[in-house]
Amino acid sequence: MAKHDVKVLGTWYSPPGMRPRIALNIKSVKYEFLEETMAPKSELLLQSNPVHKKIPVLIHGDKPICESMIIVEYIDEVWTSGPSILPSDPYDRAIQRFWAAYVDEKWLAAMIGLRSAQGEERKAFLDQVTEGLALLEEAFGKCSKGKAFFGGDRIGLLDIAFGSLLGWLKLTEKVNGVKLLDEAKTPGLVKWAERFCADAAVKSVMPETEKLLEFSKVVAAKMKGAPPPKN
Amino acid sequence: MAEEVLLFGFWGSPFSRRVEMVLKLKGIEYKYTDEDFSNKSPSLLKYNPIHKKVPVFVHNGKHLAESLVILEYIDETWKDHPILPKDPYERANARFWAKFIDDKYLSAIWKSCTCEKEEREKAVEETSELLQFLENELKEQKYFGGETIGLVDIAANIIGYWLEIFEEAFGVELLRKEKFPKLCNWASEFVSVSAIKENLPPSDKLIAFLQNRFGVGNASK
């Protein structure tokens, strides 16, 4: 199969949308970024992801691949000459997949809840978010084995899964006036976050906090506090 | 080299049964512990402190949770009878459907069976739409995995066996043969595969369990 002709359908603000782009950057694969309009959803999106109708979609040749972390694994399996995104040991791979699923299912749900919650409910979500970060701090210690990233010397699957959420995490800190990543409680993650955001594969696709802040105000005004499109 | 393979599960759970099905398919010997939900064992809580759920899989002291993560680990470690194809696009497709099944189906089936009467029609319609996706995906194949069962078939054990159990336990009809002929056909092929058949909980026991646990007298037809 021809390895050229790679498109990513996504948005500049969506964390899952960043993930395929980071993976392609790691592999030095040239791709065309198609900015999805979302409202209304484009014909291309509806045709290439008829089940979920969500971004991101990777279009490789004429084949669409959906679900951000599945796309990342696909990229890793197709472009084998570039640096590996998943480790080679099956157990290490399973641990990366486990935590990536945790981030997307449990932790992200708490983050989304936090954004629109009030009062007691807000405190409950905040507790869930910080407990999750404590777990991820511990996971970082075990996965990184003293190295820079969850994936070791280089960005790996879990770095991409969790790191793609850093833009929104910083936004949440700013809007809520809380410190989620904290030098005292999550020192490993604080340093990891700096390294992740500074990485060449990430820098060009990570949205700026100010830009996200402006965008979130627009979204909030339109949707009256409902969470933004997920996945 | 002596392998130590442990599985903590629940006899009625489709998730822990998935792991047993794959272990059986690959001829892997393991030691099984059945968990009592009202009294979770210290081992379960130790090996899965995050979710505190079954299945939990332990291989030579290394523990894993989440059934789909466990299935891929088993497939990568024991190479006989692979459950994922070799081609990256087909692998991505298999993972897509397995994840979709996990994210949507059990909760939709559950909702259809246990919701209030006035919400029943809508819930059943939503489940029907989900089933249609899988009906379409089957095309002309015997199994989702092609000629042999694969990851998607195993993930779809919820539809292959548990769905009918729920239908009987709660008196709801979800998988009609006229509407889903391929899926019904697939289900009967699926449950006759020996690695699957040997790992299905007895239907009357599971129906009784569901009815007792979830007070089926409250659900109206």
CSV table of C-alpha atoms in Angstrom, one decimal:
chain,number,residue,atom,x,y,z
A,1,MET,CA,0.0,0.0,0.0
A,2,ALA,CA,1.3,3.5,-0.8
A,3,LYS,CA,2.5,5.2,2.3
A,4,HIS,CA,1.9,8.7,0.9
A,5,ASP,CA,-1.5,10.4,0.8
A,6,VAL,CA,-2.2,10.8,4.5
A,7,LYS,CA,-4.9,13.1,5.8
A,8,VAL,CA,-6.0,13.9,9.3
A,9,LEU,CA,-9.5,15.2,9.8
A,10,GLY,CA,-9.6,17.1,13.1
A,11,THR,CA,-9.8,20.4,14.8
A,12,TRP,CA,-7.1,22.7,16.3
A,13,TYR,CA,-8.7,22.6,19.7
A,14,SER,CA,-9.6,18.9,20.2
A,15,PRO,CA,-7.2,16.9,22.4
A,16,PRO,CA,-8.0,13.5,20.7
A,17,GLY,CA,-7.6,15.3,17.4
A,18,MET,CA,-3.9,16.1,18.3
A,19,ARG,CA,-3.0,12.5,18.9
A,20,PRO,CA,-2.7,11.2,15.3
A,21,ARG,CA,-0.8,14.3,14.4
A,22,ILE,CA,1.7,13.8,17.2
A,23,ALA,CA,2.1,10.2,16.1
A,24,LEU,CA,2.7,11.1,12.5
A,25,ASN,CA,5.2,13.8,13.5
A,26,ILE,CA,7.1,11.2,15.6
A,27,LYS,CA,7.3,9.1,12.4
A,28,SER,CA,8.2,12.1,10.2
A,29,VAL,CA,5.2,11.3,8.0
A,30,LYS,CA,3.9,14.2,5.9
A,31,TYR,CA,0.2,14.6,6.1
A,32,GLU,CA,-2.5,17.0,5.1
A,33,PHE,CA,-4.5,18.5,8.1
A,34,LEU,CA,-8.1,19.0,7.2
A,35,GLU,CA,-9.8,21.3,9.7
A,36,GLU,CA,-13.3,20.0,10.4
A,37,THR,CA,-16.1,22.5,10.6
A,38,MET,CA,-18.1,20.5,13.1
A,39,ALA,CA,-21.2,22.6,12.9
A,40,PRO,CA,-22.4,21.4,10.5
A,41,LYS,CA,-20.4,18.2,10.2
A,42,SER,CA,-18.8,17.9,6.8
A,43,GLU,CA,-19.7,15.2,4.3
A,44,LEU,CA,-16.2,13.8,4.6
A,45,LEU,CA,-16.6,13.3,8.3
A,46,LEU,CA,-20.1,11.7,8.0
A,47,GLN,CA,-18.8,9.4,5.3
A,48,SER,CA,-15.5,8.4,6.9
A,49,ASN,CA,-16.9,8.0,10.4
A,50,PRO,CA,-20.6,7.0,10.0
A,51,VAL,CA,-20.7,5.2,13.3
A,52,HIS,CA,-19.5,8.0,15.7
A,53,LYS,CA,-19.5,11.0,13.4
A,54,LYS,CA,-16.6,12.3,15.4
A,55,ILE,CA,-13.0,13.5,14.8
A,56,PRO,CA,-10.3,12.6,14.5
A,57,VAL,CA,-10.3,10.4,11.4
A,58,LEU,CA,-7.1,9.3,9.7
A,59,ILE,CA,-7.6,8.9,6.0
A,60,HIS,CA,-4.7,6.7,4.6
A,61,GLY,CA,-5.1,6.4,0.8
A,62,ASP,CA,-8.8,5.7,0.6
A,63,LYS,CA,-9.1,4.0,4.0
A,64,PRO,CA,-10.6,5.8,7.0
A,65,ILE,CA,-9.4,4.8,10.5
A,66,CYS,CA,-11.3,6.1,13.5
A,67,GLU,CA,-10.9,6.5,17.3
A,68,SER,CA,-7.8,8.5,18.3
A,69,MET,CA,-5.8,5.8,20.2
A,70,ILE,CA,-6.6,3.1,17.6
A,71,ILE,CA,-5.3,5.5,15.0
A,72,VAL,CA,-2.1,6.0,17.0
A,73,GLU,CA,-1.6,2.2,17.1
A,74,TYR,CA,-2.3,1.9,13.4
A,75,ILE,CA,0.3,4.6,12.7
A,76,ASP,CA,2.9,2.7,14.8
A,77,GLU,CA,2.2,-0.5,12.9
A,78,VAL,CA,2.3,0.9,9.4
A,79,TRP,CA,5.3,3.2,9.7
A,80,THR,CA,7.8,0.8,11.2
A,81,SER,CA,11.0,2.6,10.1
A,82,GLY,CA,10.3,5.5,12.5
A,83,PRO,CA,10.8,5.5,16.3
A,84,SER,CA,8.3,3.0,18.0
A,85,ILE,CA,5.4,4.5,19.8
A,86,LEU,CA,4.6,1.3,21.7
A,87,PRO,CA,7.3,-0.7,23.6
A,88,SER,CA,8.2,-4.1,22.4
A,89,ASP,CA,7.4,-6.1,25.6
A,90,PRO,CA,3.8,-7.3,25.7
A,91,TYR,CA,3.4,-6.4,29.4
A,92,ASP,CA,4.7,-2.9,29.0
A,93,ARG,CA,2.4,-2.5,26.0
A,94,ALA,CA,-0.5,-3.6,28.1
A,95,ILE,CA,0.3,-1.2,30.9
A,96,GLN,CA,0.4,1.7,28.4
A,97,ARG,CA,-2.9,0.7,26.9
A,98,PHE,CA,-4.5,0.3,30.4
A,99,TRP,CA,-3.5,3.8,31.5
A,100,ALA,CA,-4.5,5.3,28.1
A,101,ALA,CA,-7.9,3.8,28.6
A,102,TYR,CA,-8.1,5.0,32.2
A,103,VAL,CA,-7.2,8.6,31.0
A,104,ASP,CA,-9.9,8.5,28.3
A,105,GLU,CA,-12.6,6.8,30.3
A,106,LYS,CA,-12.3,7.8,33.9
A,107,TRP,CA,-10.0,10.8,34.2
A,108,LEU,CA,-11.4,12.7,31.2
A,109,ALA,CA,-14.9,12.2,32.4
A,110,ALA,CA,-14.0,13.9,35.7
A,111,MET,CA,-12.3,16.8,33.8
A,112,ILE,CA,-15.3,17.3,31.6
A,113,GLY,CA,-17.6,17.2,34.7
A,114,LEU,CA,-15.4,19.7,36.5
A,115,ARG,CA,-15.8,22.3,33.7
A,116,SER,CA,-19.5,22.8,34.1
A,117,ALA,CA,-20.1,21.7,37.7
A,118,GLN,CA,-21.1,24.0,40.5
A,119,GLY,CA,-20.7,23.9,44.3
A,120,GLU,CA,-20.5,20.4,45.9
A,121,GLU,CA,-20.5,18.7,42.6
A,122,ARG,CA,-17.6,20.8,41.5
A,123,LYS,CA,-15.6,19.8,44.6
A,124,ALA,CA,-16.4,16.1,44.0
A,125,PHE,CA,-15.1,16.3,40.4
A,126,LEU,CA,-12.0,18.2,41.5
A,127,ASP,CA,-11.3,15.5,44.0
A,128,GLN,CA,-11.6,12.8,41.3
A,129,VAL,CA,-9.3,14.8,39.0
A,130,THR,CA,-6.6,15.2,41.6
A,131,GLU,CA,-6.9,11.6,42.7
A,132,GLY,CA,-6.5,10.6,39.1
A,133,LEU,CA,-3.4,12.7,38.8
A,134,ALA,CA,-1.9,11.1,41.9
A,135,LEU,CA,-2.4,7.7,40.3
A,136,LEU,CA,-0.9,8.9,37.0
A,137,GLU,CA,2.1,10.4,39.0
A,138,GLU,CA,2.7,6.9,40.4
A,139,ALA,CA,2.2,5.3,37.0
A,140,PHE,CA,4.7,7.8,35.5
A,141,GLY,CA,7.3,6.6,38.1
A,142,LYS,CA,6.8,3.0,37.1
A,143,CYS,CA,6.5,3.4,33.4
A,144,SER,CA,9.3,5.9,32.8
A,145,LYS,CA,11.8,4.0,35.0
A,146,GLY,CA,13.6,7.2,35.6
A,147,LYS,CA,13.5,8.4,32.0
A,148,ALA,CA,11.9,11.5,30.4
A,149,PHE,CA,8.6,10.1,29.3
A,150,PHE,CA,6.0,7.4,30.1
A,151,GLY,CA,7.4,5.7,27.0
A,152,GLY,CA,11.0,6.0,28.2
A,153,ASP,CA,13.5,8.1,26.3
A,154,ARG,CA,10.9,9.0,23.7
A,155,ILE,CA,7.2,9.9,23.6
A,156,GLY,CA,5.1,6.8,23.6
A,157,LEU,CA,1.4,5.8,23.5
A,158,LEU,CA,0.6,6.9,27.1
A,159,ASP,CA,2.5,10.2,26.7
A,160,ILE,CA,0.3,10.9,23.6
A,161,ALA,CA,-2.9,9.9,25.3
A,162,PHE,CA,-2.4,12.0,28.4
A,163,GLY,CA,-0.2,14.7,27.0
A,164,SER,CA,-2.8,15.7,24.4
A,165,LEU,CA,-5.0,16.8,27.3
A,166,LEU,CA,-2.4,19.2,28.8
A,167,GLY,CA,-3.8,22.2,26.9
A,168,TRP,CA,-7.3,21.7,28.4
A,169,LEU,CA,-5.7,20.9,31.8
A,170,LYS,CA,-3.9,24.3,31.8
A,171,LEU,CA,-7.1,25.9,30.7
A,172,THR,CA,-9.0,24.3,33.6
A,173,GLU,CA,-6.4,25.5,36.1
A,174,LYS,CA,-6.7,29.0,34.8
A,175,VAL,CA,-10.5,29.1,34.7
A,176,ASN,CA,-11.0,27.4,38.0
A,177,GLY,CA,-8.1,29.0,39.8
A,178,VAL,CA,-6.7,25.7,40.9
A,179,LYS,CA,-3.3,24.0,40.5
A,180,LEU,CA,-3.8,20.5,39.2
A,181,LEU,CA,-0.2,19.7,38.3
A,182,ASP,CA,1.6,20.6,41.4
A,183,GLU,CA,5.4,20.6,42.2
A,184,ALA,CA,4.7,19.2,45.6
A,185,LYS,CA,2.1,16.6,44.8
A,186,THR,CA,2.9,15.6,41.2
A,187,PRO,CA,6.6,16.6,40.7
A,188,GLY,CA,7.2,13.9,38.1
A,189,LEU,CA,4.2,15.0,36.0
A,190,VAL,CA,5.1,18.7,36.2
A,191,LYS,CA,8.5,18.1,34.6
A,192,TRP,CA,7.1,15.6,32.2
A,193,ALA,CA,4.5,18.1,31.0
A,194,GLU,CA,7.1,20.7,30.2
A,195,ARG,CA,9.2,18.1,28.3
A,196,PHE,CA,6.1,16.9,26.4
A,197,CYS,CA,4.9,20.3,25.4
A,198,ALA,CA,8.4,21.3,24.3
A,199,ASP,CA,8.9,18.2,22.1
A,200,ALA,CA,9.3,18.8,18.4
A,201,ALA,CA,6.5,16.4,17.6
A,202,VAL,CA,4.0,18.2,19.9
A,203,LYS,CA,4.9,21.9,19.8
A,204,SER,CA,3.3,22.6,16.4
A,205,VAL,CA,0.0,21.0,17.3
A,206,MET,CA,-0.5,21.9,21.0
A,207,PRO,CA,-3.0,24.8,21.2
A,208,GLU,CA,-2.0,27.9,23.3
A,209,THR,CA,-3.9,28.3,26.5
A,210,GLU,CA,-5.1,31.9,25.6
A,211,LYS,CA,-6.5,30.7,22.3
A,212,LEU,CA,-8.3,27.8,24.1
A,213,LEU,CA,-9.6,30.3,26.7
A,214,GLU,CA,-11.2,32.5,24.0
A,215,PHE,CA,-12.6,29.5,22.2
A,216,SER,CA,-14.1,28.0,25.4
A,217,LYS,CA,-15.9,31.3,26.1
A,218,VAL,CA,-17.4,31.1,22.7
A,219,VAL,CA,-18.4,27.5,23.2
A,220,ALA,CA,-19.9,28.2,26.6
A,221,ALA,CA,-21.9,31.0,25.3
A,222,LYS,CA,-23.3,28.8,22.5
A,223,MET,CA,-23.9,25.7,24.4
A,224,LYS,CA,-24.6,27.0,27.9
A,225,GLY,CA,-22.1,25.0,29.8
A,226,ALA,CA,-22.5,21.6,27.9
A,227,PRO,CA,-19.1,19.8,27.4
A,228,PRO,CA,-17.4,20.2,24.1
A,229,PRO,CA,-17.3,17.4,21.5
A,230,LYS,CA,-15.4,14.4,22.8
A,231,ASN,CA,-13.1,11.9,21.1
B,1,MET,CA,9.7,-23.0,32.1
B,2,ALA,CA,6.8,-23.1,34.5
B,3,GLU,CA,4.2,-20.5,33.7
B,4,GLU,CA,1.9,-19.2,36.4
B,5,VAL,CA,-1.3,-17.9,35.0
B,6,LEU,CA,-4.1,-16.8,37.3
B,7,LEU,CA,-7.5,-15.4,36.5
B,8,PHE,CA,-9.9,-13.7,38.9
B,9,GLY,CA,-13.4,-13.5,37.5
B,10,PHE,CA,-17.1,-13.9,38.0
B,11,TRP,CA,-18.9,-16.9,36.6
B,12,GLY,CA,-21.7,-14.7,35.2
B,13,SER,CA,-19.6,-11.9,33.7
B,14,PRO,CA,-19.1,-11.7,30.0
B,15,PHE,CA,-15.9,-9.7,30.6
B,16,SER,CA,-14.1,-12.4,32.6
B,17,ARG,CA,-15.6,-15.1,30.4
B,18,ARG,CA,-13.9,-13.4,27.4
B,19,VAL,CA,-10.5,-14.0,28.9
B,20,GLU,CA,-11.4,-17.7,29.7
B,21,MET,CA,-12.6,-18.1,26.1
B,22,VAL,CA,-9.2,-17.0,24.7
B,23,LEU,CA,-7.2,-19.0,27.2
B,24,LYS,CA,-9.2,-22.1,26.1
B,25,LEU,CA,-8.8,-21.2,22.4
B,26,LYS,CA,-5.0,-21.0,22.8
B,27,GLY,CA,-4.8,-24.1,25.1
B,28,ILE,CA,-3.3,-22.1,28.0
B,29,GLU,CA,-3.7,-23.6,31.5
B,30,TYR,CA,-4.7,-21.3,34.3
B,31,LYS,CA,-5.9,-21.2,37.9
B,32,TYR,CA,-9.3,-19.6,38.3
B,33,THR,CA,-10.7,-17.8,41.3
B,34,ASP,CA,-14.4,-16.8,41.3
B,35,GLU,CA,-15.1,-13.5,43.0
B,36,ASP,CA,-18.0,-12.7,45.3
B,37,PHE,CA,-19.0,-9.1,44.6
B,38,SER,CA,-20.3,-8.5,48.1
B,39,ASN,CA,-17.0,-9.7,49.5
B,40,LYS,CA,-14.2,-8.9,47.1
B,41,SER,CA,-11.0,-10.9,47.8
B,42,PRO,CA,-7.8,-9.1,49.0
B,43,SER,CA,-6.1,-10.4,45.9
B,44,LEU,CA,-8.6,-8.7,43.6
B,45,LEU,CA,-8.3,-5.4,45.5
B,46,LYS,CA,-4.5,-5.7,45.5
B,47,TYR,CA,-4.3,-6.4,41.7
B,48,ASN,CA,-6.9,-4.0,40.6
B,49,PRO,CA,-7.0,-1.1,43.1
B,50,ILE,CA,-8.1,1.3,40.4
B,51,HIS,CA,-11.3,-0.3,39.1
B,52,LYS,CA,-11.7,-3.1,41.7
B,53,LYS,CA,-13.4,-5.2,39.0
B,54,VAL,CA,-13.0,-8.5,37.3
B,55,PRO,CA,-11.4,-9.8,35.2
B,56,VAL,CA,-7.9,-9.6,36.7
B,57,PHE,CA,-5.2,-11.6,34.9
B,58,VAL,CA,-1.8,-12.4,36.5
B,59,HIS,CA,1.0,-13.9,34.4
B,60,ASN,CA,4.1,-14.8,36.4
B,61,GLY,CA,3.4,-12.2,39.0
B,62,LYS,CA,2.5,-9.4,36.5
B,63,HIS,CA,-1.1,-8.3,36.8
B,64,LEU,CA,-3.4,-6.8,34.3
B,65,ALA,CA,-7.0,-5.5,34.3
B,66,GLU,CA,-9.5,-4.5,31.6
B,67,SER,CA,-10.6,-7.4,29.4
B,68,LEU,CA,-9.6,-6.0,26.0
B,69,VAL,CA,-6.2,-5.0,27.3
B,70,ILE,CA,-5.8,-8.6,28.7
B,71,LEU,CA,-7.0,-10.1,25.4
B,72,GLU,CA,-4.3,-8.3,23.4
B,73,TYR,CA,-1.7,-9.2,26.0
B,74,ILE,CA,-2.6,-12.9,25.8
B,75,ASP,CA,-2.6,-12.7,22.0
B,76,GLU,CA,0.9,-11.1,21.9
B,77,THR,CA,2.3,-13.5,24.5
B,78,TRP,CA,0.9,-16.8,23.2
B,79,LYS,CA,1.1,-16.8,19.4
B,80,ASP,CA,-1.0,-19.9,18.6
B,81,HIS,CA,-4.6,-19.3,17.3
B,82,PRO,CA,-4.1,-15.5,16.9
B,83,ILE,CA,-7.3,-13.4,17.5
B,84,LEU,CA,-6.1,-10.3,15.7
B,85,PRO,CA,-5.3,-10.2,12.0
B,86,LYS,CA,-1.8,-9.3,10.7
B,87,ASP,CA,-2.8,-6.4,8.5
B,88,PRO,CA,-2.7,-3.0,10.3
B,89,TYR,CA,-5.9,-1.7,8.8
B,90,GLU,CA,-7.8,-4.9,9.6
B,91,ARG,CA,-6.3,-4.8,13.2
B,92,ALA,CA,-7.5,-1.2,13.5
B,93,ASN,CA,-10.9,-2.3,12.3
B,94,ALA,CA,-11.1,-5.1,14.8
B,95,ARG,CA,-10.0,-2.8,17.7
B,96,PHE,CA,-12.6,-0.3,16.6
B,97,TRP,CA,-15.5,-2.7,16.8
B,98,ALA,CA,-14.3,-4.4,20.0
B,99,LYS,CA,-14.1,-0.9,21.6
B,100,PHE,CA,-17.5,0.1,20.2
B,101,ILE,CA,-19.1,-3.0,21.6
B,102,ASP,CA,-17.5,-2.4,25.0
B,103,ASP,CA,-18.5,1.3,25.1
B,104,LYS,CA,-22.1,1.0,24.0
B,105,TYR,CA,-23.8,-2.4,24.0
B,106,LEU,CA,-24.0,-3.6,27.5
B,107,SER,CA,-25.3,-0.3,28.8
B,108,ALA,CA,-27.9,-0.1,26.0
B,109,ILE,CA,-29.1,-3.7,26.6
B,110,TRP,CA,-29.2,-3.0,30.3
B,111,LYS,CA,-31.2,0.2,29.8
B,112,SER,CA,-33.7,-1.6,27.4
B,113,CYS,CA,-34.3,-4.2,30.1
B,114,THR,CA,-34.5,-2.2,33.2
B,115,CYS,CA,-35.8,1.3,32.3
B,116,GLU,CA,-39.3,2.5,33.0
B,117,LYS,CA,-42.1,1.4,30.8
B,118,GLU,CA,-42.5,4.8,29.0
B,119,GLU,CA,-38.8,4.8,28.1
B,120,ARG,CA,-38.7,1.2,26.9
B,121,GLU,CA,-39.6,1.8,23.3
B,122,LYS,CA,-36.9,4.4,22.8
B,123,ALA,CA,-34.3,2.3,24.6
B,124,VAL,CA,-35.1,-0.7,22.5
B,125,GLU,CA,-34.9,1.4,19.3
B,126,GLU,CA,-31.4,2.6,20.3
B,127,THR,CA,-30.3,-0.9,21.0
B,128,SER,CA,-31.7,-1.9,17.6
B,129,GLU,CA,-29.6,0.8,15.9
B,130,LEU,CA,-26.5,-0.6,17.6
B,131,LEU,CA,-27.3,-4.1,16.6
B,132,GLN,CA,-27.8,-3.0,13.0
B,133,PHE,CA,-24.1,-1.8,12.9
B,134,LEU,CA,-22.9,-5.3,13.7
B,135,GLU,CA,-25.4,-6.9,11.4
B,136,ASN,CA,-23.9,-4.8,8.6
B,137,GLU,CA,-20.4,-5.4,9.6
B,138,LEU,CA,-20.8,-9.2,9.3
B,139,LYS,CA,-21.2,-9.1,5.5
B,140,GLU,CA,-20.8,-12.6,4.2
B,141,GLN,CA,-18.4,-14.0,6.8
B,142,LYS,CA,-19.0,-16.7,9.2
B,143,TYR,CA,-17.5,-14.7,12.1
B,144,PHE,CA,-16.4,-11.1,12.6
B,145,GLY,CA,-12.8,-12.5,12.4
B,146,GLY,CA,-13.5,-14.2,9.1
B,147,GLU,CA,-13.2,-18.0,8.9
B,148,THR,CA,-12.1,-18.3,12.6
B,149,ILE,CA,-13.2,-16.3,15.7
B,150,GLY,CA,-11.3,-13.2,16.5
B,151,LEU,CA,-11.2,-10.3,18.9
B,152,VAL,CA,-14.5,-8.9,17.8
B,153,ASP,CA,-16.3,-12.2,18.1
B,154,ILE,CA,-15.0,-12.6,21.6
B,155,ALA,CA,-15.9,-9.0,22.5
B,156,ALA,CA,-19.3,-9.6,21.0
B,157,ASN,CA,-19.9,-12.5,23.5
B,158,ILE,CA,-22.3,-10.0,25.1
B,159,ILE,CA,-24.5,-10.2,22.0
B,160,GLY,CA,-23.7,-13.9,21.2
B,161,TYR,CA,-25.0,-15.2,24.5
B,162,TRP,CA,-25.7,-12.7,27.2
B,163,LEU,CA,-28.2,-10.8,25.2
B,164,GLU,CA,-30.6,-13.8,25.0
B,165,ILE,CA,-30.2,-14.3,28.8
B,166,PHE,CA,-31.2,-10.7,29.4
B,167,GLU,CA,-34.1,-11.1,27.0
B,168,GLU,CA,-35.4,-14.1,29.0
B,169,ALA,CA,-34.6,-12.7,32.4
B,170,PHE,CA,-36.4,-9.4,31.8
B,171,GLY,CA,-39.0,-10.3,29.2
B,172,VAL,CA,-37.7,-7.9,26.5
B,173,GLU,CA,-37.2,-8.8,22.8
B,174,LEU,CA,-34.1,-7.2,21.2
B,175,LEU,CA,-32.5,-9.6,18.7
B,176,ARG,CA,-35.2,-10.5,16.2
B,177,LYS,CA,-34.3,-13.1,13.6
B,178,GLU,CA,-36.3,-11.3,10.8
B,179,LYS,CA,-34.5,-8.1,11.5
B,180,PHE,CA,-31.0,-9.4,12.3
B,181,PRO,CA,-30.6,-12.7,10.4
B,182,LYS,CA,-26.8,-12.6,10.0
B,183,LEU,CA,-26.3,-11.7,13.7
B,184,CYS,CA,-28.6,-14.5,14.8
B,185,ASN,CA,-26.8,-16.9,12.6
B,186,TRP,CA,-23.4,-15.7,13.9
B,187,ALA,CA,-24.6,-16.1,17.5
B,188,SER,CA,-25.5,-19.8,17.0
B,189,GLU,CA,-22.1,-20.4,15.2
B,190,PHE,CA,-20.3,-18.6,18.0
B,191,VAL,CA,-21.8,-20.5,20.9
B,192,SER,CA,-21.0,-23.9,19.1
B,193,VAL,CA,-17.3,-23.2,19.0
B,194,SER,CA,-15.9,-25.5,21.7
B,195,ALA,CA,-13.7,-22.9,23.3
B,196,ILE,CA,-16.7,-20.7,23.6
B,197,LYS,CA,-19.3,-23.4,24.6
B,198,GLU,CA,-17.2,-24.6,27.5
B,199,ASN,CA,-17.1,-21.1,28.9
B,200,LEU,CA,-20.7,-20.1,28.9
B,201,PRO,CA,-22.4,-19.7,32.3
B,202,PRO,CA,-25.5,-22.0,32.6
B,203,SER,CA,-28.5,-20.0,31.3
B,204,ASP,CA,-31.0,-20.9,34.0
B,205,LYS,CA,-28.5,-20.1,36.8
B,206,LEU,CA,-27.7,-16.7,35.2
B,207,ILE,CA,-31.3,-15.9,34.6
B,208,ALA,CA,-32.2,-16.7,38.2
B,209,PHE,CA,-29.2,-14.6,39.4
B,210,LEU,CA,-30.3,-11.6,37.3
B,211,GLN,CA,-33.9,-11.9,38.4
B,212,ASN,CA,-33.0,-12.2,42.1
B,213,ARG,CA,-30.3,-9.5,42.1
B,214,PHE,CA,-32.1,-6.9,40.0
B,215,GLY,CA,-35.7,-7.5,41.1
B,216,VAL,CA,-37.1,-8.4,37.8
B,217,GLY,CA,-40.6,-8.3,39.2
B,218,ASN,CA,-40.4,-4.5,38.7
B,219,ALA,CA,-39.8,-4.7,34.9
B,220,SER,CA,-43.0,-4.8,32.9
B,221,LYS,CA,-43.4,-6.4,29.5
